Tab-separated table of C-alpha atoms in Angstrom:
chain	number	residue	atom	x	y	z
A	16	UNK	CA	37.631	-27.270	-13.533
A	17	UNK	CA	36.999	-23.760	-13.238
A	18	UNK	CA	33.336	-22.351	-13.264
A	19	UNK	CA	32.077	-20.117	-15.373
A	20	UNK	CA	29.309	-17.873	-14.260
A	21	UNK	CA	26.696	-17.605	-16.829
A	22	UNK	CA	25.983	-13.853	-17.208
A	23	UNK	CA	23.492	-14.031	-19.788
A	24	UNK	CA	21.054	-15.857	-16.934
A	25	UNK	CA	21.531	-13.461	-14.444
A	26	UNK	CA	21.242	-10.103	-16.888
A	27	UNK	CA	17.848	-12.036	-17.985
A	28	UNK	CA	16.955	-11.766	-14.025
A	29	UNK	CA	17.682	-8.422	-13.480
A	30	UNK	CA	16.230	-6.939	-16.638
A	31	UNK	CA	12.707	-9.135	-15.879
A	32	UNK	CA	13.050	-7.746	-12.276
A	33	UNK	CA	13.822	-3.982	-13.237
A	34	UNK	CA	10.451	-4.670	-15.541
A	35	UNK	CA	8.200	-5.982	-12.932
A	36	UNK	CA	9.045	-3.085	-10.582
A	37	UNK	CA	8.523	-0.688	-13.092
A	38	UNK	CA	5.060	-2.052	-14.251
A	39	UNK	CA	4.392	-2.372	-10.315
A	40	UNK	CA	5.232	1.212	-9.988
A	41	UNK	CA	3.177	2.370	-13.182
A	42	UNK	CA	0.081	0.335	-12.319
A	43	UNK	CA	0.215	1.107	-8.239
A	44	UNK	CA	-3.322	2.503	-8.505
A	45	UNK	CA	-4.217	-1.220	-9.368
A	46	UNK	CA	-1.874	-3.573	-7.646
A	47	UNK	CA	-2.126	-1.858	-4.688
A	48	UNK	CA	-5.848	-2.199	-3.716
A	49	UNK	CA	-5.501	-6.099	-5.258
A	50	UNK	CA	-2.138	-6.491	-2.705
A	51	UNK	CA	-4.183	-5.526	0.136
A	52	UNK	CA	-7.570	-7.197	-0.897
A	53	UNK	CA	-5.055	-10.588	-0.801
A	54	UNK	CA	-3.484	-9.967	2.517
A	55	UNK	CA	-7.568	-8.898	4.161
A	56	UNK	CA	-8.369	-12.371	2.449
A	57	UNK	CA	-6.373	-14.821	3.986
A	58	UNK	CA	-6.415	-13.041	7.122
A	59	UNK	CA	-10.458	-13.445	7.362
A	60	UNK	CA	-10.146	-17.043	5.427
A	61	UNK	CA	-10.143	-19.026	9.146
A	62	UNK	CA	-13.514	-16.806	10.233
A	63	UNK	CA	-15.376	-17.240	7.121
A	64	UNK	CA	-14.748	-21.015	6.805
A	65	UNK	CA	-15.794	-21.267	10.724
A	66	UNK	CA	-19.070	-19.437	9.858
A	67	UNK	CA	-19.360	-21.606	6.601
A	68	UNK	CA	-19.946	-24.288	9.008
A	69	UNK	CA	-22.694	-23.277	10.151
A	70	UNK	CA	-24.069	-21.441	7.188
A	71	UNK	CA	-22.790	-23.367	4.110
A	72	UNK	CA	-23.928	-20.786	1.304
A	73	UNK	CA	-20.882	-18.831	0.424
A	74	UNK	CA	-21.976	-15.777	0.033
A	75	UNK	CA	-23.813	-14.776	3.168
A	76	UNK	CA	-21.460	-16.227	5.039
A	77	UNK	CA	-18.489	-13.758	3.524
A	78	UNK	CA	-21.018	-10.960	4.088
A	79	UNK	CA	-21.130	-12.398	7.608
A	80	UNK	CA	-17.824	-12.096	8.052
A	81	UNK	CA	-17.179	-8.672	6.936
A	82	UNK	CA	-20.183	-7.448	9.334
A	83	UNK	CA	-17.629	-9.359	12.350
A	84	UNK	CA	-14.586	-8.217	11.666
A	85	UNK	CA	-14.451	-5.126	8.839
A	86	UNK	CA	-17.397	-3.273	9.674
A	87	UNK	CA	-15.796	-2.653	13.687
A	88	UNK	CA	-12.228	-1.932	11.933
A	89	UNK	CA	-13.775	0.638	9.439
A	90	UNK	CA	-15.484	2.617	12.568
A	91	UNK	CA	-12.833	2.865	14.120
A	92	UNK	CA	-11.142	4.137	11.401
A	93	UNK	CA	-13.256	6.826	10.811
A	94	UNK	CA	-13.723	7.432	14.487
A	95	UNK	CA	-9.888	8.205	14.269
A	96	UNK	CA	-10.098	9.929	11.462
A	97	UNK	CA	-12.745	12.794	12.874
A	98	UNK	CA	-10.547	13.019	15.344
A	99	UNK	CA	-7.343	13.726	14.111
A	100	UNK	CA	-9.267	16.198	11.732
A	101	UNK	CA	-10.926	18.011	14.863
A	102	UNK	CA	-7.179	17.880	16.882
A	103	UNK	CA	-5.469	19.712	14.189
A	104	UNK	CA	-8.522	21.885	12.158
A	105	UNK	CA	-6.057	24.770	13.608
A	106	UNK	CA	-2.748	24.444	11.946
A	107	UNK	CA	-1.223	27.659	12.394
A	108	UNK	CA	-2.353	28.277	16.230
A	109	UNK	CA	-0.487	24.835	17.085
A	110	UNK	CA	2.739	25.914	15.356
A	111	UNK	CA	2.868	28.889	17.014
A	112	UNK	CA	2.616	27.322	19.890
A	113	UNK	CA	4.922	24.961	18.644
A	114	UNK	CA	7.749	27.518	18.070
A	115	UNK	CA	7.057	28.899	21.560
A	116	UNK	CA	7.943	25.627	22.797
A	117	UNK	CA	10.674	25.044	20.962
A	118	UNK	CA	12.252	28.132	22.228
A	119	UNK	CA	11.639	27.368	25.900
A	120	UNK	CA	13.162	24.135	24.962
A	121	UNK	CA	16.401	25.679	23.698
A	122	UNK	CA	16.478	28.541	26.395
A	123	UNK	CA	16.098	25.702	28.931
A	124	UNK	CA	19.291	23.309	26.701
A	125	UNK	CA	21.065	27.194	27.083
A	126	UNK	CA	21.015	27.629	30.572
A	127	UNK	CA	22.185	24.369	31.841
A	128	UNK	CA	25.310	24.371	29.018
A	129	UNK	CA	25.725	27.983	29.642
A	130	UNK	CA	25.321	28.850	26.390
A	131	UNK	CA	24.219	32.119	24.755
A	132	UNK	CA	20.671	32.502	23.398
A	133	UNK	CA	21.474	34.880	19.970
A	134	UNK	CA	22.590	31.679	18.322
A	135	UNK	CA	19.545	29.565	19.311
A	136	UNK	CA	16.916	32.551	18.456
A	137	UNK	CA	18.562	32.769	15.211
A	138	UNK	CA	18.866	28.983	13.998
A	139	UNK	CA	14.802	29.055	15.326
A	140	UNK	CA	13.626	32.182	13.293
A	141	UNK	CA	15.621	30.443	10.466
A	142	UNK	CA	14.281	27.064	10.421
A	143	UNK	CA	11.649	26.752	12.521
A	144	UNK	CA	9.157	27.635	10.192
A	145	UNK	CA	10.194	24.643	8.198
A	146	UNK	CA	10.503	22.350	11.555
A	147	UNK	CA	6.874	23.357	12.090
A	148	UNK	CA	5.663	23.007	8.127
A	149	UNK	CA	6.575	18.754	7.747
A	150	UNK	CA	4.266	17.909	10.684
A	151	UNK	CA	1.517	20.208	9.046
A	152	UNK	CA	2.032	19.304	5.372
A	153	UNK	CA	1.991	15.450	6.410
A	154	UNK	CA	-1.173	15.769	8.366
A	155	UNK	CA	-2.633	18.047	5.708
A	156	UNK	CA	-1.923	15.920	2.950
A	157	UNK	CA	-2.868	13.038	5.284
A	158	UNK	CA	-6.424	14.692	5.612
A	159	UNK	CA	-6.788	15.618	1.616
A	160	UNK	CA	-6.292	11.762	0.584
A	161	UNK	CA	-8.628	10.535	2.898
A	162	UNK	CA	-10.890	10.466	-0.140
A	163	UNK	CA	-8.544	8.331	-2.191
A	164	UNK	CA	-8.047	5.703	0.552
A	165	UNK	CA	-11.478	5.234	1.099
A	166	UNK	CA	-12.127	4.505	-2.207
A	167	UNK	CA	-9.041	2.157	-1.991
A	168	UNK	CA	-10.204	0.543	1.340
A	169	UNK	CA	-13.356	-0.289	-0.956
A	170	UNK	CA	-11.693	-1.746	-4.027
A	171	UNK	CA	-9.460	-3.606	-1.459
A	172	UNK	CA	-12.731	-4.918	0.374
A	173	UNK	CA	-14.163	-6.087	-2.891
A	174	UNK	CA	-11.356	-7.566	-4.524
A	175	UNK	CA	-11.508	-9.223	-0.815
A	176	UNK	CA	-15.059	-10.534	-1.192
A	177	UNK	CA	-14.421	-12.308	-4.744
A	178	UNK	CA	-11.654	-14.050	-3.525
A	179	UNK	CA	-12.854	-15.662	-1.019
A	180	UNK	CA	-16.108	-16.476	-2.916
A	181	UNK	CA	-14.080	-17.971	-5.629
A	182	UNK	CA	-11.376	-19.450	-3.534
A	183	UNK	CA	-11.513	-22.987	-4.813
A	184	UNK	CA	-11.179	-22.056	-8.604
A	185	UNK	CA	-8.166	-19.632	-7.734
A	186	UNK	CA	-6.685	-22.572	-6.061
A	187	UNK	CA	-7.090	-25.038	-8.417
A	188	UNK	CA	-5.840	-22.882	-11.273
A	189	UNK	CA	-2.369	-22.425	-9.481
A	190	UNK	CA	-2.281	-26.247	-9.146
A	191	UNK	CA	-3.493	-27.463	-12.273
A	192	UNK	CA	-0.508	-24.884	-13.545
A	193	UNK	CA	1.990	-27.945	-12.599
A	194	UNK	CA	2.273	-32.048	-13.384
A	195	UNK	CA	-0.192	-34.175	-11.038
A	196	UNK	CA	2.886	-35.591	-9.262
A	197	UNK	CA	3.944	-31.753	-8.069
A	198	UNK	CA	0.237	-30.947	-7.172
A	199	UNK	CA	0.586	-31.786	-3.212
A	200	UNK	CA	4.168	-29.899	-2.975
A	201	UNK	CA	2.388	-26.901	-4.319
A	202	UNK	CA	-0.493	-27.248	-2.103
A	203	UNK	CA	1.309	-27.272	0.734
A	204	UNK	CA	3.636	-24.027	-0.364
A	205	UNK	CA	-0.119	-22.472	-0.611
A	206	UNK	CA	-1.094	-23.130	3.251
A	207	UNK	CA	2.597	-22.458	3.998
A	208	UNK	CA	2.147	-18.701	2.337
A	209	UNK	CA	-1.365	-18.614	4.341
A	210	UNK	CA	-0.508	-19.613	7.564
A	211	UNK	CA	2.518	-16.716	7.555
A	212	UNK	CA	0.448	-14.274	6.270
A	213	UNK	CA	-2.481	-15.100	9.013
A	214	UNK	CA	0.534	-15.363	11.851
A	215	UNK	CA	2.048	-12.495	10.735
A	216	UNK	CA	-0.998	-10.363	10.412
A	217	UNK	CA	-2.790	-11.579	13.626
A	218	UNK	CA	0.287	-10.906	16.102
A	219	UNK	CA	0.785	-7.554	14.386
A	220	UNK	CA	-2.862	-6.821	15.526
A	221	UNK	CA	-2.188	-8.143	19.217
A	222	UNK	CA	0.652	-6.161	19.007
A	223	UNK	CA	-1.025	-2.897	17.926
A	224	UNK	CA	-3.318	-3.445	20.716
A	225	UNK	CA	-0.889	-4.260	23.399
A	226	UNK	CA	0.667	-1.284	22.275
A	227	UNK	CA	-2.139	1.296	22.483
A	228	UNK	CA	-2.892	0.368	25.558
A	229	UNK	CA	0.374	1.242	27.397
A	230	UNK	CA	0.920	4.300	25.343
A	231	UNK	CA	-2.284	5.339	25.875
A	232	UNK	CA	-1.546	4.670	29.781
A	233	UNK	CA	1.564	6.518	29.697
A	234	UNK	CA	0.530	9.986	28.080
A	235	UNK	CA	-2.842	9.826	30.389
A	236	UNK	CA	-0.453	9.690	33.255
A	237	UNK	CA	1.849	12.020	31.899
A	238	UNK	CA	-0.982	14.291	31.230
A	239	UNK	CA	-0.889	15.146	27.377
A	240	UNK	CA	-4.482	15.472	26.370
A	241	UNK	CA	-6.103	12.921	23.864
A	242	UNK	CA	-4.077	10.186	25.246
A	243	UNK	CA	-6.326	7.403	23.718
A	244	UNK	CA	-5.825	8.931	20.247
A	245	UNK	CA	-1.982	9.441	20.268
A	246	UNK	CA	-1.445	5.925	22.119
A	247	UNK	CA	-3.451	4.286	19.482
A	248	UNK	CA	-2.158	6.543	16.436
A	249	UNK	CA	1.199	5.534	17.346
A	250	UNK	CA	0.242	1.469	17.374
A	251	UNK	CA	-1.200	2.131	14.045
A	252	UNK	CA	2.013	3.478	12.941
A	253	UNK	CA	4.018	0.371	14.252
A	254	UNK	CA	2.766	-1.664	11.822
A	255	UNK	CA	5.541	0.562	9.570
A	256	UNK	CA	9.125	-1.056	10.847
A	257	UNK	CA	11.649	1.279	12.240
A	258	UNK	CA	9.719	4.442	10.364
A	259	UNK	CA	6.223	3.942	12.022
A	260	UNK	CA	8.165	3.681	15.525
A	261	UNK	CA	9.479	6.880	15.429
A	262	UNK	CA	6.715	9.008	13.826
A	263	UNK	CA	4.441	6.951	16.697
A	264	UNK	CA	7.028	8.782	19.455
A	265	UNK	CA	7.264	12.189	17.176
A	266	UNK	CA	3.843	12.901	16.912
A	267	UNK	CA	2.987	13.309	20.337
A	268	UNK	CA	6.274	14.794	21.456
A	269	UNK	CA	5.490	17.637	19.279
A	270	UNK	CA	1.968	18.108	20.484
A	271	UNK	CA	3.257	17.610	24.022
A	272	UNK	CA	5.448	20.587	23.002
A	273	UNK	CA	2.223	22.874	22.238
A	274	UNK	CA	1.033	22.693	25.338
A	275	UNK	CA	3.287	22.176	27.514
A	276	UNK	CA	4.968	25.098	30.308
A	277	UNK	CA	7.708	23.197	30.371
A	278	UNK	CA	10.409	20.792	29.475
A	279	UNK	CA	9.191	17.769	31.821
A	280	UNK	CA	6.270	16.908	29.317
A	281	UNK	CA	8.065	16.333	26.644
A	282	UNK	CA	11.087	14.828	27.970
A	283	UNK	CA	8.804	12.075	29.542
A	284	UNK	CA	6.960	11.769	26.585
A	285	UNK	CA	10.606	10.383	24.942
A	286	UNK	CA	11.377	8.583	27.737
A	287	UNK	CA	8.049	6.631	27.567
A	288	UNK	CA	8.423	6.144	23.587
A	289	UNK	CA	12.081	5.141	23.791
A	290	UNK	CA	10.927	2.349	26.579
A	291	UNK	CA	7.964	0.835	24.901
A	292	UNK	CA	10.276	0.625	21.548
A	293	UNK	CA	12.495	-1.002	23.810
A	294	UNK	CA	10.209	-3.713	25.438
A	295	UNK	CA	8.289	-4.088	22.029
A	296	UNK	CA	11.443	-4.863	20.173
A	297	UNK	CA	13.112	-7.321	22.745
A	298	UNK	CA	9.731	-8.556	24.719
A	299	UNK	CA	6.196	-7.908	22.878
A	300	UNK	CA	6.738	-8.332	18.991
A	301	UNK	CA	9.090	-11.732	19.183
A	302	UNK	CA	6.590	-13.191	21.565
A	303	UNK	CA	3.861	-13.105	20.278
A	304	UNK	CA	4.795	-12.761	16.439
A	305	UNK	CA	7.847	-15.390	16.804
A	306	UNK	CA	9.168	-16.988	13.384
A	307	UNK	CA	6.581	-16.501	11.515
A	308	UNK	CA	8.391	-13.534	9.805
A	309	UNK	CA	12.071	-14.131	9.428
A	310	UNK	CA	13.233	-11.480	7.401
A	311	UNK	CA	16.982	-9.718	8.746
A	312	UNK	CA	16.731	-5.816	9.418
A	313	UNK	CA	18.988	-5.290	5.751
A	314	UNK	CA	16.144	-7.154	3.928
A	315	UNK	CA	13.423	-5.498	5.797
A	316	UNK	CA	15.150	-1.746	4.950
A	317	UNK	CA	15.615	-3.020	1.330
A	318	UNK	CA	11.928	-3.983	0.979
A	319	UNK	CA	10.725	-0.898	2.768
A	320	UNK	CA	12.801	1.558	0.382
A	321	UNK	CA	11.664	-0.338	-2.927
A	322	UNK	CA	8.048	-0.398	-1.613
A	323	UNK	CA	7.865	2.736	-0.326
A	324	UNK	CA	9.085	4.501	-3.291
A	325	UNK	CA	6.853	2.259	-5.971
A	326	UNK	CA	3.587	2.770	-3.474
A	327	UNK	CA	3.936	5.383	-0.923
A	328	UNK	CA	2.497	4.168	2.390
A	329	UNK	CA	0.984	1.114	1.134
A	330	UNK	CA	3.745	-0.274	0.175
A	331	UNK	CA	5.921	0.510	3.589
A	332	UNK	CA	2.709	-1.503	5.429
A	333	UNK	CA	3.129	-4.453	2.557
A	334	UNK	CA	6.710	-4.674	2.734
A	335	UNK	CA	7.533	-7.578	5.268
A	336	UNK	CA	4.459	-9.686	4.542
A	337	UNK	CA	5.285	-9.651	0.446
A	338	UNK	CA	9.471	-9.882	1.508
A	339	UNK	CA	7.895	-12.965	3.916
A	340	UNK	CA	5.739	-14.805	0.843
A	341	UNK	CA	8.675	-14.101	-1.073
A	342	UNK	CA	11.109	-16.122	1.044
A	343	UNK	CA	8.575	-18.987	1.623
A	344	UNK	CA	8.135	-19.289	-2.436
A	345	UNK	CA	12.126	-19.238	-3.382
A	346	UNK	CA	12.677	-21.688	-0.564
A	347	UNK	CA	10.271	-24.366	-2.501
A	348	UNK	CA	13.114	-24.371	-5.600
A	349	UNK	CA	16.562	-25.494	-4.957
A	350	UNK	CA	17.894	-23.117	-7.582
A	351	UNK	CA	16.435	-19.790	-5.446
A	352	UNK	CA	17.326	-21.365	-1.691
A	353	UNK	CA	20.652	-19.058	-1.873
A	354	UNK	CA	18.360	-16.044	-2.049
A	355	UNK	CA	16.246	-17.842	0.868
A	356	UNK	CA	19.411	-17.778	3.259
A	357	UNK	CA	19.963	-13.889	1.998
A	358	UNK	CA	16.641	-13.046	3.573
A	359	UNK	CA	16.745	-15.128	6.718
A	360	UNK	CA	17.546	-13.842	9.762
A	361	UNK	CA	19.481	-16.818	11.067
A	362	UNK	CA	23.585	-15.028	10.750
């Protein structure tokens, strides 16, 4: 007997799911802070229940935890953040010297193809201005919302603290939202979602940090100056997939260019990104992140274009970890596994 597919079902999913994304992209001022405060909550959950041990009321303990593990992320933050502003307080003398580089670049590429320069000069006085303006406008508006994420770093720290001071009544709401005999199934999806999150979000740090230390190795001993900062900028950025990498490499390379008499800087600086990508990808992250996050390179582009363009930046940092609840929660139904096997990496 022939099958027939029932299209009134799957117009009902799509229209709910083109109305979630919408409200998710109108309300992005709220839901992003909340997303975050989430993801900062089960990733200090472990800590804080280890210090309730010791010091069972509640509140001092979260407190407690903060002071251990927030407090040292937020100064480093802003340790970064004084000194990106004090690297680039001079815009226009680093794109001039930018340009300059750029054409001893292309007079260099000239020589050795035999090329003339006239065509070169030209595409440079046309377009190098713009070349040179991205970089700027990124780290200008970069520096102008600093504002704005501090106040969202702050929301996201206090939605933080209430959930993990009421935990237990959050918890018990989602379970009481099923029979008693579907109680322990939904338990266990809830420490399934929370150990991902916490194995996802703890390699991504030991990654980071792995990371920053051999890029901040490699520019020192290529000689680029600030080789702490850019190293550890371009961890940072790694927590971005695929985007993050290259802006991590990009940054530098066009400082490198600033400064730089000639070509070998900057050619080493690519060479050095291009061979930490390549040990990260193949070596670092499936190492020490492992299966925790399954999610194929289609689903992770996917998630990072829909979550980019509903929340900017936040949303290309929460794009795997929600894509990785996601996959745990549809593989609980029957009915949704198809959409499981979709996201899974295993081909």
């Amino acid at each position: 007997m022939e099958k027939k597919v029932d299209v009134q079902k799957i117009t009902s999913i799509l229209i709910i799911g083109v109305i979630i994304i919408y409200a998710a992209t109108a309300a992005s001022s709220i839901i992003l802070p909340f997303l975050f405060g989430i993801l900062f909550a089960l990733l200090l959950l472990p800590i804080c229940q280890r210090i309730e041990r010791k010091m069972p009321n509640r509140i001092f303990s979260i407190i407690l935890t903060f002071f251990v593990v927030l407090i040292p992320l937020i100064s480093v933050i802003l340790i970064f953040s004084f000194q990106f502003i004090s690297i680039f307080e001079n815009v226009s003398s680093l794109g001039e010297s930018l340009e300059n580089g750029m054409n001893r670049g292309f007079q260099w590429l000239n020589s050795k193809l035999g090329l003339s320069n006239t065509i070169s000069q030209e595409w440079l006085k046309n377009n190098a201005s713009k070349f040179i303006e991205a970089p700027a406008n990124f780290i200008g508006q970069s520096i102008s919302s600093s504002s704005l994420f501090l106040g969202n770093l702050l929301l996201s720290m206090l939605y933080c603290f209430f959930l993990l001071l009421y935990r237990q009544s959050i918890k018990n709401f989602i379970l009481y939202q099923v029979s008693k005999t579907q109680r322990q199934d939904n338990e266990q999806l809830l420490q399934r979602i929370q150990q991902v999150v916490q194995e996802y979000l703890s390699g991504l740090g030991t990654v980071m940090l792995i990371l920053g230390v051999i890029n901040s190795t490699g520019l020192f001993l290529i000689g680029i100056p600030h080789a702490l900062f850019w190293g550890f900028l371009a961890a940072f950025l790694a927590a971005v997939p695929y985007i993050g990498t290259f802006l991590g490499g990009f940054f530098p390379f066009l400082f490198s260019l600033t400064i730089a008499d000639s070509y070998v800087q900057p050619l080493l600086v690519i060479l050095l990104f291009g061979t930490v990508q390549t040990i990260e990808g193949n070596i670092i992250t499936p190492k020490i992140i492992g299966s925790s996050v399954r999610i194929n390179p289609l689903a992770a582009i996917l998630a990072l274009v829909i979550c980019g363009t509903m929340w900017g930046i936040g949303g290309l940092v929460l794009a795997i970890p929600l894509v990785a609840i996601v996959r745990v929660i549809i593989n609980q139904f029957d009915a949704l596994k198809p959409f499981g096997f979709l996201l899974s990496d295993n081909i």
